[in-house]
Tab-separated table of C-alpha atoms and ligand atoms in Angstrom:
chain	number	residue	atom	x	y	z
A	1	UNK	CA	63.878	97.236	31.777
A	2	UNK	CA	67.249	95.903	30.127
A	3	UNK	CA	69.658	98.831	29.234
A	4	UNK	CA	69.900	99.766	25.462
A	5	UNK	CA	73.027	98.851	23.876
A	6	UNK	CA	73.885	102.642	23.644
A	7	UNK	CA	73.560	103.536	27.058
A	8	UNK	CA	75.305	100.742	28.264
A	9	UNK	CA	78.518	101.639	25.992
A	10	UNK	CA	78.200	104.969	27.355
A	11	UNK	CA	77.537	103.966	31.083
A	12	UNK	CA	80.899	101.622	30.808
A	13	UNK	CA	82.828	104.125	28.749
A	14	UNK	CA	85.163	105.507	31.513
A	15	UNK	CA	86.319	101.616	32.526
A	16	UNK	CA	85.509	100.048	29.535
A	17	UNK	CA	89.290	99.747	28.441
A	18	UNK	CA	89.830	98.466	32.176
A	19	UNK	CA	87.087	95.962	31.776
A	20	UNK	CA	87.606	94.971	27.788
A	21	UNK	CA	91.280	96.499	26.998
A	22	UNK	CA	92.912	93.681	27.215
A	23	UNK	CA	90.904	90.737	25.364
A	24	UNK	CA	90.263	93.788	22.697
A	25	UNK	CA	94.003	93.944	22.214
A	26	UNK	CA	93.930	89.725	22.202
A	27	UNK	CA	92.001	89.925	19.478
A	28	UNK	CA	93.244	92.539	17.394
A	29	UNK	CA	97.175	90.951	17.175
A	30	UNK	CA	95.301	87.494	16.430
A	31	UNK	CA	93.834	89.363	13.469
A	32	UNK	CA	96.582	90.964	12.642
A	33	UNK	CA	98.737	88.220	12.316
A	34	UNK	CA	95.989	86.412	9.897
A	35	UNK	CA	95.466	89.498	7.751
A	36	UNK	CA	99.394	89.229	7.624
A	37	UNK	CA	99.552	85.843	6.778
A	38	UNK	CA	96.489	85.820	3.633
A	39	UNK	CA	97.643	89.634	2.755
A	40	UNK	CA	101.363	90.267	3.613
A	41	UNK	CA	101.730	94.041	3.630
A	42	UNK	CA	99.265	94.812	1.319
A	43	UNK	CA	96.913	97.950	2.423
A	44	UNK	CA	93.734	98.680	1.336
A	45	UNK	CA	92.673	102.317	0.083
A	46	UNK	CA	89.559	103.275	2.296
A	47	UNK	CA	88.608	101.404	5.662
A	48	UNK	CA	85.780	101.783	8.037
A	49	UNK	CA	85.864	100.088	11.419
A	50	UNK	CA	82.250	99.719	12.175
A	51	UNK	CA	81.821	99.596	16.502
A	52	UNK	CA	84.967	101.104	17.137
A	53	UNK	CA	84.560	101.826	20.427
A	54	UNK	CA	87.415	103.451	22.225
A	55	UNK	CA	89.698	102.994	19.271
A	56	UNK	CA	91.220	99.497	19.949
A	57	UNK	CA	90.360	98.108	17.045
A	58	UNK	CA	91.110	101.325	14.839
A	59	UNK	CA	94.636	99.954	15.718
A	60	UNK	CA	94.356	97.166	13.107
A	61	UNK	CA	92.597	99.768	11.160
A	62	UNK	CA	95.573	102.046	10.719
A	63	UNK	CA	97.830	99.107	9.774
A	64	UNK	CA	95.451	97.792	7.046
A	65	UNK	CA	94.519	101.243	4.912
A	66	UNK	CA	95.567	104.168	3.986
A	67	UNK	CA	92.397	106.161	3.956
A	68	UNK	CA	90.711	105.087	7.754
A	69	UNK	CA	86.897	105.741	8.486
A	70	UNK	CA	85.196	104.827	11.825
A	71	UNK	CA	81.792	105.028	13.324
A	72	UNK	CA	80.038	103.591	16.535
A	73	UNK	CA	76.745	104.432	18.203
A	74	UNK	CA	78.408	105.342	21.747
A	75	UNK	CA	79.307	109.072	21.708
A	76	UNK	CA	81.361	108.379	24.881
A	77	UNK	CA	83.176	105.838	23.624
A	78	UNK	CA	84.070	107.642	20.322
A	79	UNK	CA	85.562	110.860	22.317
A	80	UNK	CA	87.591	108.372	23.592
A	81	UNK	CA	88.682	107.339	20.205
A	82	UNK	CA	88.778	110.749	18.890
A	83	UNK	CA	91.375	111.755	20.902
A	84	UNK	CA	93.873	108.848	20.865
A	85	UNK	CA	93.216	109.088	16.828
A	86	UNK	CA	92.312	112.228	15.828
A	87	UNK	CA	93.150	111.745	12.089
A	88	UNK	CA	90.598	109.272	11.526
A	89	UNK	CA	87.550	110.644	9.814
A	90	UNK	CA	84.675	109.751	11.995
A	91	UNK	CA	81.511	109.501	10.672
A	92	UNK	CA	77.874	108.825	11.774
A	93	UNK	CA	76.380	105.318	11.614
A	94	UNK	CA	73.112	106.410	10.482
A	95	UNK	CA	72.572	106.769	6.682
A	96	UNK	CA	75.720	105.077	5.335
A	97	UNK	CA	73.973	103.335	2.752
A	98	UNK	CA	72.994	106.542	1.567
A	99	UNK	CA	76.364	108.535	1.734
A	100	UNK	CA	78.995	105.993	1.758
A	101	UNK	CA	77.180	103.645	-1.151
A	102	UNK	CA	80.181	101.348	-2.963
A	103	UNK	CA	82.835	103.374	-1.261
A	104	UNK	CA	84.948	100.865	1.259
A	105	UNK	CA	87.484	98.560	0.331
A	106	UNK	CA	87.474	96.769	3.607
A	107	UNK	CA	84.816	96.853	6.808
A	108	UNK	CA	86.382	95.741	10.225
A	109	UNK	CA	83.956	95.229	12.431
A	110	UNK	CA	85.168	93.628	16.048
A	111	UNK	CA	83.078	92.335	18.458
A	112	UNK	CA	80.147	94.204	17.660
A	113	UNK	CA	77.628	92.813	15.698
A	114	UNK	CA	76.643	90.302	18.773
A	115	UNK	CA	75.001	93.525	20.240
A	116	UNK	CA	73.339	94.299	17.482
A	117	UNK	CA	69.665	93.674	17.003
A	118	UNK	CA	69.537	92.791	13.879
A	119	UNK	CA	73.148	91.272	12.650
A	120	UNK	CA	71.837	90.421	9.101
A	121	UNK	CA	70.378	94.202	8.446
A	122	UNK	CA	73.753	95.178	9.660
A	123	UNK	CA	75.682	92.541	6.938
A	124	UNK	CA	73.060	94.091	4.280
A	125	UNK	CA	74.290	97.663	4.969
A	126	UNK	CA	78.180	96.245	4.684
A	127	UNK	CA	77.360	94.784	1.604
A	128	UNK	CA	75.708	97.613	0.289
A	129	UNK	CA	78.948	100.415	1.563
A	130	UNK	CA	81.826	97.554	0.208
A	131	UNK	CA	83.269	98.025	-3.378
A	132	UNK	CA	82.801	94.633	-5.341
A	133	UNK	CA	86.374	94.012	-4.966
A	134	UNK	CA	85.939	94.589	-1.066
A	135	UNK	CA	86.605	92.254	2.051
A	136	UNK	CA	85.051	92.535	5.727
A	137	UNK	CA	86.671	91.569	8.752
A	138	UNK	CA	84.158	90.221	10.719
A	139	UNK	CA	84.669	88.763	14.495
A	140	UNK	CA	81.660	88.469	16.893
A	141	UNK	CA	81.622	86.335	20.351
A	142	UNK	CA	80.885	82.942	20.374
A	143	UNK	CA	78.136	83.096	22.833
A	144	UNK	CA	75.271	82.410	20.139
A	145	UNK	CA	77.725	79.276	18.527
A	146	UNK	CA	78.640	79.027	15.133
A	147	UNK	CA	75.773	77.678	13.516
A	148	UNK	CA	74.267	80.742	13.931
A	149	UNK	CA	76.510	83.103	12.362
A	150	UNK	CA	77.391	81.553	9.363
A	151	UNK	CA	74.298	81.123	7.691
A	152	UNK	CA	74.062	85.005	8.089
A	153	UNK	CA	77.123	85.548	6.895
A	154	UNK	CA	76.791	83.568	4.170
A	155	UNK	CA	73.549	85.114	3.058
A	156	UNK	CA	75.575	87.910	1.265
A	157	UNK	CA	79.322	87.134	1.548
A	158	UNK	CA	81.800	84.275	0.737
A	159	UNK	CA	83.780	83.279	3.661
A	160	UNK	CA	87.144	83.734	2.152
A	161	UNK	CA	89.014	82.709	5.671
A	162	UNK	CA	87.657	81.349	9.202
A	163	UNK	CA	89.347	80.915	12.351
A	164	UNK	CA	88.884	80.740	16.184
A	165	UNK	CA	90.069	83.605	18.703
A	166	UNK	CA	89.617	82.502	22.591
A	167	UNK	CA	86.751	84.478	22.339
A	168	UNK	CA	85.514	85.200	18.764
A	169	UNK	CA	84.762	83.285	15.873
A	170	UNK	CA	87.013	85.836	13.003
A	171	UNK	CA	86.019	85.533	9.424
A	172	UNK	CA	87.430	87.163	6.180
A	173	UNK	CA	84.285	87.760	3.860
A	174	UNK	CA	84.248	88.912	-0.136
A	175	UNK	CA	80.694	89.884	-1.273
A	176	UNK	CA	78.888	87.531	-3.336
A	177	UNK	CA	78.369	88.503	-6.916
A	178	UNK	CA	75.183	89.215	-7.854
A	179	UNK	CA	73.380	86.897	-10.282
B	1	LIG	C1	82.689	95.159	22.515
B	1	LIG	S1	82.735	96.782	21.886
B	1	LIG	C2	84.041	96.644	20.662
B	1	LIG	C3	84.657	97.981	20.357
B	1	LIG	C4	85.890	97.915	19.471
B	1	LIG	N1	85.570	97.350	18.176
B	1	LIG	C5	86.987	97.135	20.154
B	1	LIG	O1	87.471	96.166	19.557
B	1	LIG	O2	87.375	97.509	21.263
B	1	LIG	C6	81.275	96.889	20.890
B	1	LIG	C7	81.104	98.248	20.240
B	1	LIG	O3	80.041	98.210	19.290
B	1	LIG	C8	79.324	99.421	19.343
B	1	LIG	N2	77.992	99.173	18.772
B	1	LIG	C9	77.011	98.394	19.260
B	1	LIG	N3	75.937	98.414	18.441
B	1	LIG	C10	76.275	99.219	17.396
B	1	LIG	C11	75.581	99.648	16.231
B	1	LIG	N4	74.338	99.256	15.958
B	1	LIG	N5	76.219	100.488	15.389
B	1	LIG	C12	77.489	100.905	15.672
B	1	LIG	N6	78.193	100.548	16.752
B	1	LIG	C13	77.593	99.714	17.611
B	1	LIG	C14	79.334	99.764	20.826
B	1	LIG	O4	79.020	101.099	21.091
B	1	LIG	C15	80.757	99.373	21.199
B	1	LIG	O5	81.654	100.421	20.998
């Protein structure tokens, strides 16, 4: 039997900046230097990075808010976070739509939603946590190709920005108004 997502994350979580570090960190200055470019130094008030793993991406996090929020399903991986970052509020993935409804101004979510099962149930529940105003920062590996993702994406969101990481497609996404 294949390995659930969560126990694999936890299996890996010793090495997995050894294994993943350093494309993690690739990624995260690539998206950086976009959010620069379409936002200068503008910083959002309340950010959740969804999948933060070990904290690598919490990094951009940090940089992009004032008020940061992250969650992941890998309790290994988030002690790992915890203690590089303790003054992140951490919260549990389960029941955000319930506790978190219309709270975030931006969702960064890196490389995670290609593990997920259901990547569209997962856009639903960022659509329903994002203030109308919100953006997402979305970037997921290419493995699956592009005409995959963005009909999904586009289901609820407008892509405000696209680009191309060695790795990841990376889009900038503003919820679509409801008719
Ligand atoms: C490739 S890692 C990326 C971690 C981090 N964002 C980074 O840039 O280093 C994928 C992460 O997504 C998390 N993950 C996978 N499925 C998830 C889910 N359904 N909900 C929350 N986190 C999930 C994993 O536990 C893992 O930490």
């Amino acid at each position: 039997m294949l390995m659930d997502t969560k126990t694999w994350y936890n299996t890996i979580a010793p090495s997995y900046e050894e294994l993943y570090g350093e494309e993690q960190f690739r990624k995260v200055i690539f998206i950086k230097d976009l959010y620069r470019r379409l936002f200068g130094n503008y910083k959002f008030k309340r950010g959740l990075d969804f999948g933060c793993g070990t904290g690598i991406s919490i990094e951009l996090l940090l940089e992009i808010v004032e008020e940061p929020y992250a969650c992941d399903i890998s309790e290994k991986l988030l002690n790992i976070a915890k203690h590089k970052y303790p003054n992140v509020n951490y919260i549990k993935c389960e029941g955000l739509a319930n506790e978190f409804r219309d709270f975030f101004d931006v969702i960064i979510s890196i490389t995670v939603l290609q593990d997920v099962e259901n990547p569209l149930g997962v856009l639903y529940l960022f659509k329903q946590i994002l203030q109308d105003h919100g953006i997402v920062i979305l970037s997921v590996l290419k493995k699956k190709g592009i005409s995959y993702w963005k009909p999904i994406v586009k289901e609820y969101f407008n892509i405000l920005w696209f680009d191309e990481e060695d790795k990841d497609f990376v889009f900038f996404l503003s919820k679509k108004k409801e008719l």
